[in-house]
Amino acid sequence: MMAPSKMSFLIASLIVFAAATPSAMAFSFPAILPCIPFLPRIPLFPCIEPTPLKEPTECRTPLLKMLPCAGFLAINSSVAVPPSTCCEGANAVGMEGAAICYCRVVDGEIQQILPAPMNFTRMFSLTDECGLHFRLDALAENCDGDGAPPMTLPSPPAGN
């Protein structure tokens, strides 16, 4: 049996030789892992570049996914826990690139699409109730009025 240092040298030599030959350059493993921005690319092991998410121009459309939460969020609601469709919708807003629209939830503008006034305590409890990966109350401290897209796009001027 070879000593560990000779075995390591042999493996390293084979890898260098395989990487230096032209036939090895024609082969690469399939890309199955995402690229990590701060790490260098590894020859023979391609990675998948993530497609950038497009930031929304308005928040009504993404926040409609939270409409199943209406029964839970309503003031004086008898619904004790949010339905699973509410949690799926709340998570989908962020996962689909519209996380900035959570600011429209925190500032109460989501009430434009809810059928009844919202209980803010219940809204902040969605973090725990739905297992969201962020705290809505912490988000409230970082939402400024101008950072998020409007709830709806303004109407085009008349005559255009």
Tab-separated table of C-alpha atoms in Angstrom:
chain	number	residue	atom	x	y	z
A	1	MET	CA	0.000	0.000	0.000
A	2	MET	CA	1.274	3.467	-0.839
A	3	ALA	CA	1.984	6.031	1.824
A	4	PRO	CA	-0.659	8.812	2.111
A	5	SER	CA	1.697	11.452	0.719
A	6	LYS	CA	2.502	9.356	-2.376
A	7	MET	CA	-1.214	8.601	-2.868
A	8	SER	CA	-2.110	12.312	-2.617
A	9	PHE	CA	0.644	13.184	-5.098
A	10	LEU	CA	-0.578	10.505	-7.516
A	11	ILE	CA	-4.203	11.734	-7.365
A	12	ALA	CA	-3.139	15.362	-7.772
A	13	SER	CA	-0.964	14.437	-10.759
A	14	LEU	CA	-3.827	12.578	-12.438
A	15	ILE	CA	-6.174	15.536	-11.959
A	16	VAL	CA	-3.631	17.989	-13.413
A	17	PHE	CA	-2.919	15.666	-16.345
A	18	ALA	CA	-6.639	15.132	-17.045
A	19	ALA	CA	-7.326	18.862	-16.927
A	20	ALA	CA	-4.408	19.650	-19.256
A	21	THR	CA	-5.332	17.225	-22.038
A	22	PRO	CA	-7.513	18.518	-24.923
A	23	SER	CA	-9.980	15.631	-24.648
A	24	ALA	CA	-10.692	16.592	-21.040
A	25	MET	CA	-11.552	20.126	-22.136
A	26	ALA	CA	-14.378	18.758	-24.303
A	27	PHE	CA	-15.976	17.079	-21.303
A	28	SER	CA	-17.705	18.753	-18.405
A	29	PHE	CA	-20.191	17.665	-15.810
A	30	PRO	CA	-23.771	18.932	-16.159
A	31	ALA	CA	-24.572	22.164	-14.344
A	32	ILE	CA	-26.636	21.251	-11.295
A	33	LEU	CA	-25.555	23.752	-8.655
A	34	PRO	CA	-26.071	27.516	-8.609
A	35	CYS	CA	-23.055	29.775	-9.108
A	36	ILE	CA	-21.838	31.443	-5.937
A	37	PRO	CA	-20.884	35.055	-6.719
A	38	PHE	CA	-17.756	35.315	-4.550
A	39	LEU	CA	-16.254	31.947	-5.552
A	40	PRO	CA	-14.209	31.389	-8.732
A	41	ARG	CA	-15.616	29.138	-11.450
A	42	ILE	CA	-14.198	25.614	-11.412
A	43	PRO	CA	-13.188	24.081	-14.775
A	44	LEU	CA	-15.167	20.952	-15.713
A	45	PHE	CA	-17.832	21.833	-13.091
A	46	PRO	CA	-20.179	24.446	-14.586
A	47	CYS	CA	-22.764	26.150	-12.460
A	48	ILE	CA	-26.199	27.578	-13.155
A	49	GLU	CA	-26.434	31.375	-13.250
A	50	PRO	CA	-29.628	32.419	-11.467
A	51	THR	CA	-32.033	34.455	-13.519
A	52	PRO	CA	-32.534	37.850	-11.911
A	53	LEU	CA	-36.016	38.506	-10.603
A	54	LYS	CA	-37.788	41.471	-12.094
A	55	GLU	CA	-38.865	43.984	-9.457
A	56	PRO	CA	-42.600	44.678	-9.630
A	57	THR	CA	-43.878	48.021	-10.904
A	58	GLU	CA	-46.971	47.818	-8.687
A	59	CYS	CA	-47.850	45.787	-5.594
A	60	ARG	CA	-51.542	44.991	-6.041
A	61	THR	CA	-50.893	41.962	-8.281
A	62	PRO	CA	-48.356	40.199	-6.022
A	63	LEU	CA	-50.329	41.017	-2.856
A	64	LEU	CA	-53.496	39.464	-4.292
A	65	LYS	CA	-51.777	36.178	-3.396
A	66	MET	CA	-52.423	37.125	0.253
A	67	LEU	CA	-56.184	37.459	-0.257
A	68	PRO	CA	-56.789	34.055	1.409
A	69	CYS	CA	-55.496	35.738	4.600
A	70	ALA	CA	-58.474	38.115	4.702
A	71	GLY	CA	-60.534	35.996	7.095
A	72	PHE	CA	-57.634	35.665	9.523
A	73	LEU	CA	-56.550	39.315	9.311
A	74	ALA	CA	-59.991	40.887	9.765
A	75	ILE	CA	-60.715	42.763	12.992
A	76	ASN	CA	-62.938	40.637	15.308
A	77	SER	CA	-62.299	37.550	13.175
A	78	SER	CA	-63.130	34.159	14.683
A	79	VAL	CA	-60.528	32.453	12.464
A	80	ALA	CA	-57.892	31.281	14.956
A	81	VAL	CA	-55.095	30.357	12.551
A	82	PRO	CA	-54.410	31.396	8.980
A	83	PRO	CA	-55.361	28.798	6.359
A	84	SER	CA	-52.540	27.095	4.496
A	85	THR	CA	-53.463	29.026	1.329
A	86	CYS	CA	-52.816	32.255	3.249
A	87	CYS	CA	-49.348	31.110	4.276
A	88	GLU	CA	-48.579	29.875	0.760
A	89	GLY	CA	-49.612	33.252	-0.639
A	90	ALA	CA	-47.644	35.207	1.974
A	91	ASN	CA	-44.522	33.185	1.185
A	92	ALA	CA	-45.084	33.428	-2.584
A	93	VAL	CA	-44.936	37.231	-2.530
A	94	GLY	CA	-41.284	37.138	-1.446
A	95	MET	CA	-40.262	34.032	-3.344
A	96	GLU	CA	-41.459	35.498	-6.640
A	97	GLY	CA	-39.379	38.657	-6.375
A	98	ALA	CA	-41.929	41.030	-4.860
A	99	ALA	CA	-40.622	41.115	-1.265
A	100	ILE	CA	-40.484	44.913	-1.425
A	101	CYS	CA	-44.304	44.803	-1.539
A	102	TYR	CA	-44.404	43.543	2.057
A	103	CYS	CA	-43.932	47.237	2.863
A	104	ARG	CA	-47.452	47.782	1.487
A	105	VAL	CA	-48.685	45.152	3.955
A	106	VAL	CA	-46.866	46.761	6.878
A	107	ASP	CA	-48.045	50.289	6.071
A	108	GLY	CA	-51.659	49.088	5.783
A	109	GLU	CA	-52.155	49.767	2.076
A	110	ILE	CA	-53.061	46.093	1.603
A	111	GLN	CA	-56.409	47.071	3.129
A	112	GLN	CA	-57.323	48.401	-0.333
A	113	ILE	CA	-57.830	44.802	-1.470
A	114	LEU	CA	-59.133	43.285	1.792
A	115	PRO	CA	-62.901	43.058	2.321
A	116	ALA	CA	-62.704	44.199	5.985
A	117	PRO	CA	-60.379	46.359	8.131
A	118	MET	CA	-57.131	44.590	9.099
A	119	ASN	CA	-56.005	43.651	12.600
A	120	PHE	CA	-52.326	44.714	12.603
A	121	THR	CA	-51.467	42.411	15.529
A	122	ARG	CA	-52.634	39.439	13.508
A	123	MET	CA	-50.774	40.702	10.452
A	124	PHE	CA	-47.516	40.811	12.415
A	125	SER	CA	-48.258	37.296	13.764
A	126	LEU	CA	-48.149	35.888	10.197
A	127	THR	CA	-44.377	35.629	10.624
A	128	ASP	CA	-44.767	32.943	13.287
A	129	GLU	CA	-48.074	31.477	12.146
A	130	CYS	CA	-46.831	30.886	8.590
A	131	GLY	CA	-43.126	30.320	9.237
A	132	LEU	CA	-42.056	33.295	7.132
A	133	HIS	CA	-38.278	33.657	6.863
A	134	PHE	CA	-38.287	37.252	8.090
A	135	ARG	CA	-40.016	39.360	10.713
A	136	LEU	CA	-42.722	41.717	9.479
A	137	ASP	CA	-42.199	43.932	12.540
A	138	ALA	CA	-38.485	44.279	11.697
A	139	LEU	CA	-39.426	45.031	8.111
A	140	ALA	CA	-41.722	47.825	9.312
A	141	GLU	CA	-38.704	49.685	10.693
A	142	ASN	CA	-36.970	49.611	7.293
A	143	CYS	CA	-39.840	50.491	4.962
A	144	ASP	CA	-39.772	54.066	3.821
A	145	GLY	CA	-42.638	55.600	1.906
A	146	ASP	CA	-40.749	55.933	-1.375
A	147	GLY	CA	-38.900	52.587	-1.524
A	148	ALA	CA	-41.716	50.238	-2.530
A	149	PRO	CA	-43.657	50.404	-5.787
A	150	PRO	CA	-47.139	51.926	-5.516
A	151	MET	CA	-50.083	49.710	-4.673
A	152	THR	CA	-51.480	50.433	-8.138
A	153	LEU	CA	-50.030	52.185	-11.152
A	154	PRO	CA	-51.397	55.671	-11.774
A	155	SER	CA	-53.854	55.995	-14.615
A	156	PRO	CA	-52.407	57.340	-17.858
A	157	PRO	CA	-53.272	60.983	-18.565
A	158	ALA	CA	-56.485	61.527	-20.531
A	159	GLY	CA	-56.024	61.948	-24.263
A	160	ASN	CA	-53.018	59.593	-24.607
